[in-house]
Amino acid sequence: MTDSSGKTKLTFGFLNRFYAPSTSDTLSAYHTGLSLLKQAEQTGLTTGWVAQHHFHTETGALPSPLVWLAHAAQHTRHIRLGTAVVILPLEPALRLAEDAAVLDVLSDGRLELGLGKGFDAESFDHFSIPIEDRNKRYDDHIVTLTNALAGENIINDLVLSPPVPELVHKIWESSRNSRAIAERGNGLILAPQPPDKSSHSLLIEQYLNTWYSQNPQKPVRIAFMRAIIPGADKKTVESEIGSDILLYVRRFIPEASANNLQTYLRNTGVLWGHPDEIIQDLSQDSTLGSISHFAAQVQTFSTHADQASHRLRLYTEQIVPAINSLFGGA
């Protein structure tokens, strides 16, 4: 989105990973998700993003995000509906294109189709797909998907139905190969980077250099997804989310200790504490000056519905205006 001067306008959204401590909590997670999406729409956020998890990995309860978004589309009117992300190597590309096309029609063109490669070896194993094949499958599938959405012939003059040619301009990708994303003309989704991976600044620089060389007239599309956990103060929030963070970190560091909780929070990209503390941390992140969309995740594994709603309210009422003032050119 651009303003009247042609400058990319900073927009805001939120990300729901549909955490459910037990599979018996799935329906409750779906109801809470819809309530939060309605709240986000009422408070002026532009996009609600949902994440895909297979087999309840990381306690994520949504394996079929397009199905849920089709339901959500009937209960909302304006908010855009995004996936962050669909794990493309595990999807039949043409079937995904068909499902996305139907959803885009049902939602009056509100779909933002975010794609990723996935990293959970367990999910790949259950789909009988070697995880070492994920890069090649992703590269093959993104071509098939894009061509189908663009209305190109699939076989014997058959084309995608229903036709949704505009959806090809609403594809986003979460990958460290930001040059390739820009070459395809797609939006870049940035998630917090582990300390040993490429920094956001480098990914953005590579994306922008390629983007402007190929798409000089098109507005940049860079979305930054960040866990934002506001509360009374840092200690209070740590007491609320500490066990969840340790549960997550121990998947990779079995010996993780509560004594190092703040280090784990920083390394996983979580911003926590009073809204003023979070705003201060964000004000020091110069990469935010290059993005077009900022989305916050306000839940961890065991967050209950009222807690999520309260955090979402703090984000929309206090943090969003501050980010917009700092980086949105408002």
XYZ file of N, CA and C in Angstrom, residues 130-248:
357
model
N 11.293 -36.664 2.212
C 12.588 -36.391 2.860
C 12.801 -34.883 3.035
N 13.151 -34.476 4.222
C 13.296 -33.046 4.472
C 14.438 -32.454 3.649
N 15.395 -33.285 3.266
C 16.483 -32.771 2.431
C 16.014 -32.419 1.027
N 14.797 -32.830 0.654
C 14.235 -32.484 -0.657
C 13.416 -31.197 -0.626
N 13.320 -30.583 0.531
C 12.378 -29.473 0.664
C 12.731 -28.286 -0.228
N 14.009 -27.992 -0.411
C 14.377 -26.836 -1.240
C 13.986 -27.042 -2.692
N 14.276 -28.215 -3.241
C 13.911 -28.480 -4.628
C 12.400 -28.511 -4.807
N 11.701 -29.164 -3.875
C 10.239 -29.210 -3.971
C 9.653 -27.804 -3.890
N 10.209 -26.983 -3.009
C 9.718 -25.609 -2.895
C 9.904 -24.868 -4.211
N 11.095 -24.948 -4.773
C 11.381 -24.230 -6.020
C 10.471 -24.707 -7.158
N 10.234 -26.008 -7.228
C 9.351 -26.535 -8.270
C 7.906 -26.094 -8.040
N 7.459 -26.169 -6.797
C 6.059 -25.876 -6.479
C 5.734 -24.393 -6.627
N 6.695 -23.512 -6.297
C 6.397 -22.083 -6.412
C 6.195 -21.703 -7.870
N 6.920 -22.355 -8.780
C 6.735 -22.092 -10.211
C 5.364 -22.580 -10.662
N 5.009 -23.803 -10.283
C 3.704 -24.361 -10.671
C 2.560 -23.532 -10.119
N 2.655 -23.177 -8.857
C 1.609 -22.387 -8.202
C 1.458 -21.022 -8.855
N 2.563 -20.340 -9.057
C 2.517 -18.991 -9.632
C 1.951 -19.010 -11.038
N 2.396 -19.953 -11.846
C 1.893 -20.051 -13.220
C 0.400 -20.307 -13.244
N -0.059 -21.178 -12.357
C -1.490 -21.482 -12.315
C -2.294 -20.254 -11.909
N -1.847 -19.548 -10.873
C -2.572 -18.362 -10.417
C -2.563 -17.265 -11.475
N -1.504 -17.221 -12.276
C -1.399 -16.207 -13.327
C -2.288 -16.510 -14.525
N -2.920 -17.693 -14.529
C -3.830 -18.037 -15.615
C -3.168 -18.720 -16.790
N -1.932 -19.174 -16.607
C -1.267 -19.863 -17.708
C -1.860 -21.258 -17.905
N -1.709 -21.772 -19.115
C -2.222 -23.106 -19.412
C -1.544 -24.139 -18.522
N -2.373 -25.029 -17.986
C -1.847 -26.115 -17.165
C -1.567 -27.330 -18.044
N -2.561 -27.708 -18.847
C -2.401 -28.775 -19.827
C -3.590 -28.718 -20.777
N -3.326 -28.887 -22.065
C -4.402 -28.936 -23.075
C -5.371 -27.770 -22.946
N -4.831 -26.565 -22.813
C -5.616 -25.337 -22.740
C -6.470 -25.224 -21.475
N -6.252 -26.098 -20.520
C -6.970 -25.990 -19.242
C -6.260 -24.970 -18.360
N -7.053 -24.127 -17.687
C -6.497 -23.112 -16.799
C -7.185 -23.195 -15.448
N -6.616 -22.502 -14.486
C -7.153 -22.524 -13.129
C -8.560 -21.945 -13.101
N -9.425 -22.592 -12.350
C -10.787 -22.106 -12.150
C -11.130 -22.227 -10.668
N -11.672 -21.143 -10.072
C -11.984 -19.840 -10.664
C -10.723 -19.016 -10.941
N -10.793 -18.133 -11.940
C -9.623 -17.304 -12.251
C -9.425 -16.204 -11.203
N -8.202 -16.062 -10.728
C -7.879 -15.030 -9.734
C -6.520 -14.408 -10.091
N -6.430 -13.730 -11.219
C -5.119 -13.236 -11.668
C -4.470 -12.265 -10.695
N -5.266 -11.554 -9.882
C -4.670 -10.599 -8.947
C -3.966 -11.295 -7.784
N -4.315 -12.550 -7.518
C -3.719 -13.244 -6.377
C -2.223 -13.456 -6.573
N -1.779 -13.518 -7.814
C -0.350 -13.709 -8.058
C 0.463 -12.525 -7.519
N -0.182 -11.379 -7.324
C 0.491 -10.196 -6.780
C 0.375 -10.123 -5.258
N -0.190 -11.165 -4.657
C -0.361 -11.184 -3.200
C 0.298 -12.410 -2.582
N 1.334 -12.905 -3.256
C 2.130 -14.008 -2.732
C 3.265 -13.447 -1.892
N 3.476 -14.067 -0.745
C 4.573 -13.706 0.155
C 5.410 -14.960 0.404
N 6.690 -14.771 0.668
C 7.561 -15.904 0.949
C 8.430 -15.622 2.172
N 8.581 -16.655 2.999
C 9.480 -16.586 4.146
C 10.670 -17.486 3.845
N 11.784 -16.880 3.503
C 12.980 -17.622 3.104
C 14.175 -16.707 3.250
N 15.342 -17.308 3.495
C 16.560 -16.502 3.577
C 17.101 -16.145 2.198
N 16.519 -16.723 1.159
C 16.930 -16.377 -0.201
C 16.096 -15.194 -0.679
N 16.364 -14.034 -0.091
C 15.512 -12.880 -0.359
C 15.681 -12.364 -1.783
N 16.849 -12.612 -2.394
C 17.021 -12.194 -3.789
C 16.024 -12.913 -4.693
N 15.885 -14.227 -4.514
C 14.974 -15.005 -5.356
C 13.531 -14.551 -5.163
N 13.162 -14.197 -3.935
C 11.811 -13.715 -3.662
C 11.551 -12.425 -4.437
N 12.523 -11.511 -4.399
C 12.373 -10.256 -5.135
C 12.323 -10.492 -6.639
N 13.132 -11.421 -7.129
C 13.119 -11.733 -8.556
C 11.743 -12.211 -9.006
N 11.060 -12.925 -8.126
C 9.714 -13.410 -8.464
C 8.648 -12.330 -8.272
N 9.032 -11.199 -7.710
C 8.082 -10.121 -7.483
C 7.169 -10.352 -6.303
N 7.594 -11.208 -5.365
C 6.762 -11.545 -4.219
C 7.184 -10.774 -2.973
N 6.274 -10.717 -2.004
C 6.577 -10.079 -0.742
C 7.488 -10.945 0.105
N 8.284 -10.291 0.949
C 9.218 -10.966 1.850
C 8.656 -10.947 3.262
N 8.540 -12.138 3.869
C 8.149 -12.249 5.269
C 9.398 -12.473 6.097
N 9.641 -11.587 7.059
C 10.778 -11.702 7.957
C 10.315 -12.206 9.308
N 10.933 -13.272 9.768
C 10.717 -13.755 11.129
C 12.009 -13.564 11.896
N 11.952 -13.548 13.224
C 13.191 -13.387 13.988
C 14.247 -14.399 13.574
N 15.483 -13.947 13.412
C 16.583 -14.796 12.966
C 17.369 -15.342 14.161
N 17.685 -16.637 14.158
C 18.601 -17.150 15.182
C 19.939 -16.426 15.086
N 20.703 -16.392 16.184
C 21.957 -15.628 16.188
C 22.954 -16.061 15.121
N 22.891 -17.332 14.669
C 23.877 -17.822 13.707
C 23.428 -17.655 12.263
N 22.297 -16.993 12.024
C 21.779 -16.837 10.668
C 21.943 -15.392 10.184
N 21.676 -15.227 8.872
C 21.810 -13.903 8.267
C 20.926 -12.894 8.990
N 21.436 -11.684 9.164
C 20.672 -10.660 9.851
C 19.558 -10.137 8.958
N 18.572 -9.502 9.595
C 17.489 -8.897 8.828
C 18.030 -7.822 7.894
N 19.020 -7.072 8.353
C 19.554 -5.989 7.523
C 20.094 -6.525 6.208
N 20.812 -7.641 6.256
C 21.367 -8.227 5.040
C 20.262 -8.745 4.133
N 19.274 -9.444 4.713
C 18.173 -9.968 3.903
C 17.405 -8.835 3.229
N 17.166 -7.755 3.964
C 16.444 -6.620 3.406
C 17.271 -5.948 2.308
N 18.566 -5.775 2.556
C 19.425 -5.146 1.551
C 19.425 -5.951 0.252
N 19.555 -7.271 0.354
C 19.559 -8.120 -0.835
C 18.213 -8.049 -1.556
N 17.142 -8.049 -0.784
C 15.798 -7.984 -1.371
C 15.594 -6.648 -2.087
N 15.926 -5.551 -1.418
C 15.679 -4.227 -1.997
C 16.527 -3.989 -3.246
N 17.788 -4.400 -3.201
C 18.636 -4.209 -4.377
C 18.069 -4.927 -5.595
N 17.607 -6.146 -5.374
C 17.028 -6.919 -6.483
C 15.675 -6.352 -6.885
N 14.873 -5.991 -5.897
C 13.521 -5.480 -6.168
C 13.577 -4.222 -7.037
N 14.384 -3.259 -6.629
C 14.414 -1.989 -7.353
C 15.045 -2.121 -8.741
N 15.885 -3.136 -8.932
C 16.462 -3.350 -10.263
C 15.456 -3.969 -11.224
N 14.439 -4.626 -10.661
C 13.466 -5.325 -11.512
C 12.074 -4.712 -11.452
N 11.728 -4.110 -10.305
C 10.365 -3.600 -10.108
C 10.394 -2.156 -9.625
N 11.042 -1.257 -10.346
C 11.245 0.101 -9.817
C 9.960 0.864 -9.583
N 8.881 0.493 -10.251
C 7.623 1.229 -10.114
C 6.666 0.598 -9.099
N 7.005 -0.591 -8.600
C 6.096 -1.304 -7.705
C 6.485 -1.061 -6.249
N 5.489 -0.863 -5.371
C 5.811 -0.667 -3.959
C 6.418 -1.910 -3.341
N 7.385 -1.709 -2.484
C 8.050 -2.801 -1.788
C 7.072 -3.490 -0.842
N 7.204 -4.805 -0.723
C 6.381 -5.568 0.219
C 7.295 -6.368 1.147
N 7.494 -5.848 2.348
C 8.282 -6.545 3.367
C 7.465 -6.568 4.648
N 7.160 -7.761 5.131
C 6.396 -7.932 6.364
C 7.310 -8.476 7.456
N 7.233 -7.883 8.633
C 8.042 -8.304 9.771
C 7.115 -8.895 10.823
N 7.289 -10.185 11.121
C 6.503 -10.869 12.139
C 7.331 -10.935 13.429
N 6.748 -10.503 14.531
C 7.502 -10.446 15.788
C 6.604 -10.830 16.958
N 7.125 -11.623 17.887
C 6.395 -11.923 19.120
C 6.466 -10.704 20.028
N 5.292 -10.145 20.327
C 5.164 -8.955 21.175
C 4.278 -9.354 22.354
N 4.851 -9.407 23.543
C 4.099 -9.863 24.721
C 4.065 -8.722 25.742
N 3.069 -7.836 25.641
C 2.992 -6.713 26.582
C 2.301 -7.113 27.884
N 2.693 -6.428 28.938
C 2.084 -6.670 30.240
C 2.475 -5.565 31.201
N 2.374 -5.858 32.491
C 2.642 -4.835 33.512
C 4.110 -4.422 33.520
N 5.009 -5.403 33.411
C 6.452 -5.154 33.385
C 7.132 -6.447 32.951
N 8.465 -6.403 32.803
C 9.180 -7.575 32.302
C 9.033 -8.779 33.229
N 9.178 -8.580 34.517
C 9.106 -9.700 35.456
C 7.741 -10.368 35.409
N 6.687 -9.559 35.335
C 5.341 -10.130 35.276
C 5.160 -10.964 34.020
N 5.600 -10.439 32.892
C 5.459 -11.180 31.639
C 6.311 -12.440 31.664
N 7.512 -12.364 32.222
C 8.361 -13.553 32.318
C 7.681 -14.646 33.130
N 6.972 -14.269 34.182
C 6.268 -15.277 34.985
C 5.116 -15.900 34.209
N 4.556 -15.142 33.246
C 3.430 -15.644 32.454
C 3.873 -16.570 31.328
N 5.007 -16.257 30.709
C 5.390 -16.987 29.495
C 6.653 -17.826 29.665
N 7.304 -17.742 30.824
C 8.590 -18.412 30.996
C 8.551 -19.900 30.720
N 7.567 -20.585 31.278
C 7.502 -22.042 31.080
C 7.256 -22.394 29.621
N 6.479 -21.576 28.922
C 6.229 -21.822 27.499
C 7.504 -21.652 26.681
N 8.254 -20.597 26.972
C 9.497 -20.350 26.238
C 10.488 -21.484 26.470
N 10.604 -21.947 27.708
C 11.521 -23.049 28.001
C 11.081 -24.334 27.311
N 9.777 -24.566 27.248
C 9.270 -25.749 26.552
C 9.672 -25.723 25.090
N 9.587 -24.548 24.475
C 9.975 -24.409 23.073
C 11.487 -24.579 22.909
